[in-house]
Coordinates of C-alpha atoms and ligand atoms in Angstrom, one line a residue:
M6 CA 0.0 0.0 0.0
S7 CA 1.3 3.5 -0.9
K8 CA 0.4 6.2 1.6
L9 CA -2.9 7.0 -0.1
G10 CA -4.1 3.7 -1.6
Y11 CA -3.2 0.6 -3.4
D12 CA -1.6 -0.7 -6.6
D13 CA -2.2 -4.5 -6.1
T14 CA -6.0 -4.6 -6.3
P15 CA -8.3 -5.7 -9.2
L16 CA -9.0 -3.5 -12.2
L17 CA -12.5 -1.9 -12.0
P18 CA -14.7 -3.1 -14.8
G19 CA -14.8 -0.6 -17.7
E20 CA -12.4 1.7 -15.9
Q21 CA -8.7 2.5 -16.2
W22 CA -8.3 2.4 -12.4
Q23 CA -7.8 -0.4 -9.9
V24 CA -9.8 -0.5 -6.7
H25 CA -8.6 2.2 -4.2
D26 CA -6.0 3.2 -6.9
F27 CA -3.6 5.7 -5.3
R28 CA -3.1 7.2 -8.8
R29 CA -6.7 8.1 -9.3
P30 CA -7.2 11.9 -9.3
Q31 CA -8.5 13.5 -6.1
P32 CA -11.9 15.2 -6.4
R33 CA -11.8 19.0 -6.7
V34 CA -12.8 20.8 -3.5
V35 CA -16.1 22.8 -3.6
A36 CA -17.2 24.7 -0.4
P37 CA -21.0 24.0 0.2
G38 CA -23.6 26.6 1.2
K39 CA -25.2 26.8 4.7
E40 CA -28.6 25.2 5.2
C41 CA -30.8 22.1 4.4
C42 CA -33.6 20.0 5.1
Q43 CA -36.6 19.1 7.3
P44 CA -38.7 16.0 6.3
P45 CA -41.6 16.7 4.0
A46 CA -45.2 15.6 4.9
D47 CA -45.0 12.1 3.3
A48 CA -41.6 11.1 4.7
V49 CA -41.1 7.9 6.6
I50 CA -39.0 8.9 9.7
L51 CA -36.2 6.5 10.4
F52 CA -34.5 8.5 13.2
D53 CA -36.1 11.6 14.8
G54 CA -33.3 12.2 17.4
S55 CA -35.2 10.6 20.4
N56 CA -34.4 6.9 20.4
L57 CA -33.2 3.9 18.4
S58 CA -36.4 1.8 18.7
G59 CA -36.5 1.6 14.9
W60 CA -33.0 0.1 14.7
T61 CA -31.3 -3.2 15.4
G62 CA -27.7 -4.1 16.3
R63 CA -25.5 -7.1 16.3
D64 CA -26.9 -8.4 19.6
G65 CA -30.5 -7.4 19.1
D66 CA -31.2 -3.8 20.0
A67 CA -29.0 -1.1 18.6
A68 CA -26.3 -0.2 21.2
W69 CA -25.3 3.3 19.9
K70 CA -25.7 6.4 22.1
V71 CA -28.5 8.8 21.7
E72 CA -28.2 12.4 23.1
N73 CA -29.1 15.9 22.2
G74 CA -31.1 14.9 19.1
Y75 CA -28.4 12.7 17.5
M76 CA -27.1 9.2 17.7
E77 CA -23.4 8.4 18.0
V78 CA -21.4 5.3 17.2
V79 CA -20.3 3.3 20.3
P80 CA -17.1 1.7 18.9
R81 CA -17.1 -2.1 18.7
T82 CA -20.8 -2.5 19.3
G83 CA -21.3 -3.1 15.6
N84 CA -23.2 -1.8 12.7
I85 CA -26.9 -0.9 13.1
S86 CA -29.8 -1.3 10.7
T87 CA -33.3 -0.1 10.4
R88 CA -36.2 -2.5 11.1
E89 CA -37.8 -0.7 8.1
R90 CA -37.0 -2.3 4.8
F91 CA -37.4 -0.4 1.5
G92 CA -36.2 -0.2 -2.1
D93 CA -36.3 2.7 -4.5
C94 CA -36.3 5.9 -2.5
Q95 CA -35.3 9.5 -1.8
L96 CA -33.3 9.4 1.5
H97 CA -32.0 12.2 3.6
L98 CA -29.6 12.0 6.5
E99 CA -27.1 14.2 8.4
F100 CA -23.8 13.2 9.9
A101 CA -21.0 14.8 11.8
C102 CA -17.4 13.6 12.1
P103 CA -15.6 14.1 15.4
T104 CA -14.4 17.7 16.1
E105 CA -11.2 16.3 17.6
I106 CA -9.1 15.2 14.7
K107 CA -7.7 11.7 15.2
G108 CA -6.0 9.5 12.6
E109 CA -5.6 10.1 8.9
S110 CA -6.8 8.8 5.6
Q111 CA -9.4 6.0 6.2
G112 CA -8.7 6.2 10.0
R113 CA -10.4 9.6 10.4
G114 CA -14.1 9.9 11.1
N115 CA -15.0 6.7 9.2
S116 CA -18.5 5.3 9.1
G117 CA -20.8 4.4 6.2
V118 CA -24.3 4.5 4.8
F119 CA -25.1 1.1 3.4
M120 CA -28.1 1.1 1.1
M121 CA -30.1 -2.2 1.5
G122 CA -27.3 -3.2 3.9
L123 CA -24.9 -3.9 1.0
Y124 CA -24.0 -0.8 -1.0
E125 CA -21.8 1.7 0.9
I126 CA -21.8 5.4 0.5
Q127 CA -18.7 6.3 2.4
V128 CA -18.8 8.6 5.5
L129 CA -15.4 10.0 6.4
D130 CA -13.9 13.2 7.6
G131 CA -12.7 14.1 4.1
Y132 CA -11.9 17.7 5.0
D133 CA -8.3 18.3 4.2
N134 CA -7.7 14.5 4.7
P135 CA -6.3 12.9 1.5
T136 CA -7.1 9.2 1.0
Y137 CA -7.7 7.0 -2.1
A138 CA -10.2 8.8 -4.3
D139 CA -12.8 6.0 -4.3
G140 CA -12.8 6.0 -0.5
I141 CA -13.2 9.7 0.3
T142 CA -16.4 11.1 1.8
A143 CA -19.5 10.5 -0.5
S144 CA -17.6 7.9 -2.6
V145 CA -19.4 4.8 -3.7
Y146 CA -16.8 2.8 -1.7
G147 CA -14.2 1.2 -4.0
E148 CA -16.2 2.1 -7.1
Y149 CA -16.7 5.8 -7.7
P150 CA -15.1 9.0 -6.2
P151 CA -17.5 11.8 -5.8
L152 CA -17.5 14.4 -8.7
V153 CA -16.2 17.0 -6.2
N154 CA -15.2 17.1 -2.5
S155 CA -17.9 19.1 -0.8
C156 CA -16.9 18.3 2.9
R157 CA -17.5 20.6 5.8
P158 CA -14.9 20.8 8.5
P159 CA -14.9 18.1 11.3
G160 CA -17.6 18.6 13.9
E161 CA -20.0 20.4 11.5
W162 CA -23.3 18.7 10.4
Q163 CA -23.3 17.6 6.8
T164 CA -26.1 16.2 4.6
Y165 CA -26.6 13.4 2.1
E166 CA -29.6 13.5 -0.3
I167 CA -29.7 10.1 -1.8
I168 CA -31.8 9.1 -4.8
W169 CA -31.7 5.3 -5.0
T170 CA -32.8 2.8 -7.6
A171 CA -32.6 -0.7 -6.2
P172 CA -31.2 -3.5 -8.4
R173 CA -33.7 -5.9 -10.0
F174 CA -33.3 -9.6 -10.2
S175 CA -35.1 -12.5 -11.9
G176 CA -34.3 -15.6 -9.9
V177 CA -30.6 -15.5 -9.5
D178 CA -30.0 -13.3 -12.6
L179 CA -29.4 -9.5 -12.5
V180 CA -32.1 -7.7 -14.6
S181 CA -30.9 -4.2 -13.9
P182 CA -28.2 -2.8 -11.6
A183 CA -28.5 -0.3 -8.8
Y184 CA -28.3 3.4 -9.6
L185 CA -27.3 6.3 -7.3
T186 CA -27.7 10.0 -7.5
L187 CA -26.2 11.8 -4.5
L188 CA -26.0 15.4 -3.2
H189 CA -23.5 16.1 -0.5
N190 CA -24.2 19.3 1.4
G191 CA -26.5 20.2 -1.5
V192 CA -23.8 19.7 -4.2
L193 CA -24.2 17.0 -6.8
V194 CA -21.5 14.3 -6.4
H195 CA -23.0 11.3 -8.2
N196 CA -25.4 11.6 -11.2
H197 CA -27.2 8.4 -11.8
V198 CA -24.1 6.2 -11.5
E199 CA -24.5 2.5 -12.2
L200 CA -23.2 0.4 -9.3
M201 CA -20.8 -2.4 -10.2
G202 CA -22.1 -4.5 -7.4
P203 CA -22.0 -4.7 -3.6
T204 CA -19.1 -2.6 -2.2
G205 CA -16.1 -3.9 -0.3
H206 CA -12.6 -3.3 0.8
R207 CA -9.9 -4.0 -1.8
N208 CA -12.4 -5.8 -4.1
V209 CA -15.5 -5.5 -6.3
Y210 CA -18.1 -8.1 -5.7
P211 CA -20.6 -9.4 -8.3
Y212 CA -24.3 -8.8 -7.7
Q213 CA -26.0 -11.6 -5.8
A214 CA -29.8 -11.8 -6.0
H215 CA -31.5 -10.3 -3.0
A216 CA -35.0 -9.1 -1.9
P217 CA -36.4 -6.0 -3.5
T218 CA -36.3 -4.2 -0.2
G219 CA -33.6 -4.0 2.5
P220 CA -32.6 -2.0 5.6
L221 CA -30.5 1.1 5.8
M222 CA -27.3 0.2 7.7
L223 CA -24.9 2.5 9.4
Q224 CA -21.3 1.4 10.0
D225 CA -19.3 1.1 13.2
H226 CA -15.8 1.7 11.9
G227 CA -14.6 2.6 15.4
D228 CA -14.9 6.4 15.1
L229 CA -17.3 8.6 17.1
V230 CA -19.4 9.7 14.1
R231 CA -22.9 11.2 14.7
F232 CA -26.1 10.9 12.7
R233 CA -29.5 12.8 12.9
N234 CA -32.6 13.6 10.9
I235 CA -32.9 10.4 8.9
W236 CA -35.9 9.9 6.7
Y237 CA -36.9 8.6 3.3
R238 CA -39.7 8.8 0.7
P239 CA -40.5 5.6 -1.3
I240 CA -40.4 6.0 -5.1
G241 CA -43.0 4.0 -7.0
T242 CA -43.7 0.5 -5.8
Y243 CA -41.4 -2.3 -4.9
D244 CA -43.4 -5.0 -6.6
Q245 CA -41.3 -7.2 -8.8
E246 CA -41.0 -10.9 -9.7
Ligands
LIG20 MG1 -16.8 3.4 5.9

């Protein structure tokens, strides 16, 4: 591993880059504006800041801390997932990385937003913190860097607006892949990108047939990352054969 990434990982399909390629260009920095985003009338609230009753953890109930209207990772208690399962959606959430800067690259303010429990949109303190491009904040981990780096400084609340199209399967066969559009702090960072498959470290995984709905999962990567104001709106129906 070089300081910022790897040169011994698989080539990404259809790309000139390897997974976590240290040579892949860094996204340009764009400073975001100030404000966003209360839930609209038809939103399904996944976390309103009061409790984690809608979430499960490794040993049953979610063991993360809730205080002052946010949840915070309790390291080594594991990832947490919504009881709610959903497919195509518009999803909003807010996160904040620790004010106190600890670590560098992937070791600073790392968490993750896993759509359907499988497809990670990276959460990281990517403010003045170089790392491999496909692992910076708002990357589709190991697949796509964001179009730009629109991070706020550590400690400040940041937003993701996710437009998600779930993959479709017929039996064990992939009919259509997952698609993602993402705004980070109101700035477009992915425009209907086609996911190559479930995300992972140092690898790209092939699609494997799964249910048309799944949970939202948040990652315990050992850092004290906070989340608040999490809601989604379903798009269309999830009926499929
Ligand atoms: Mg992560």
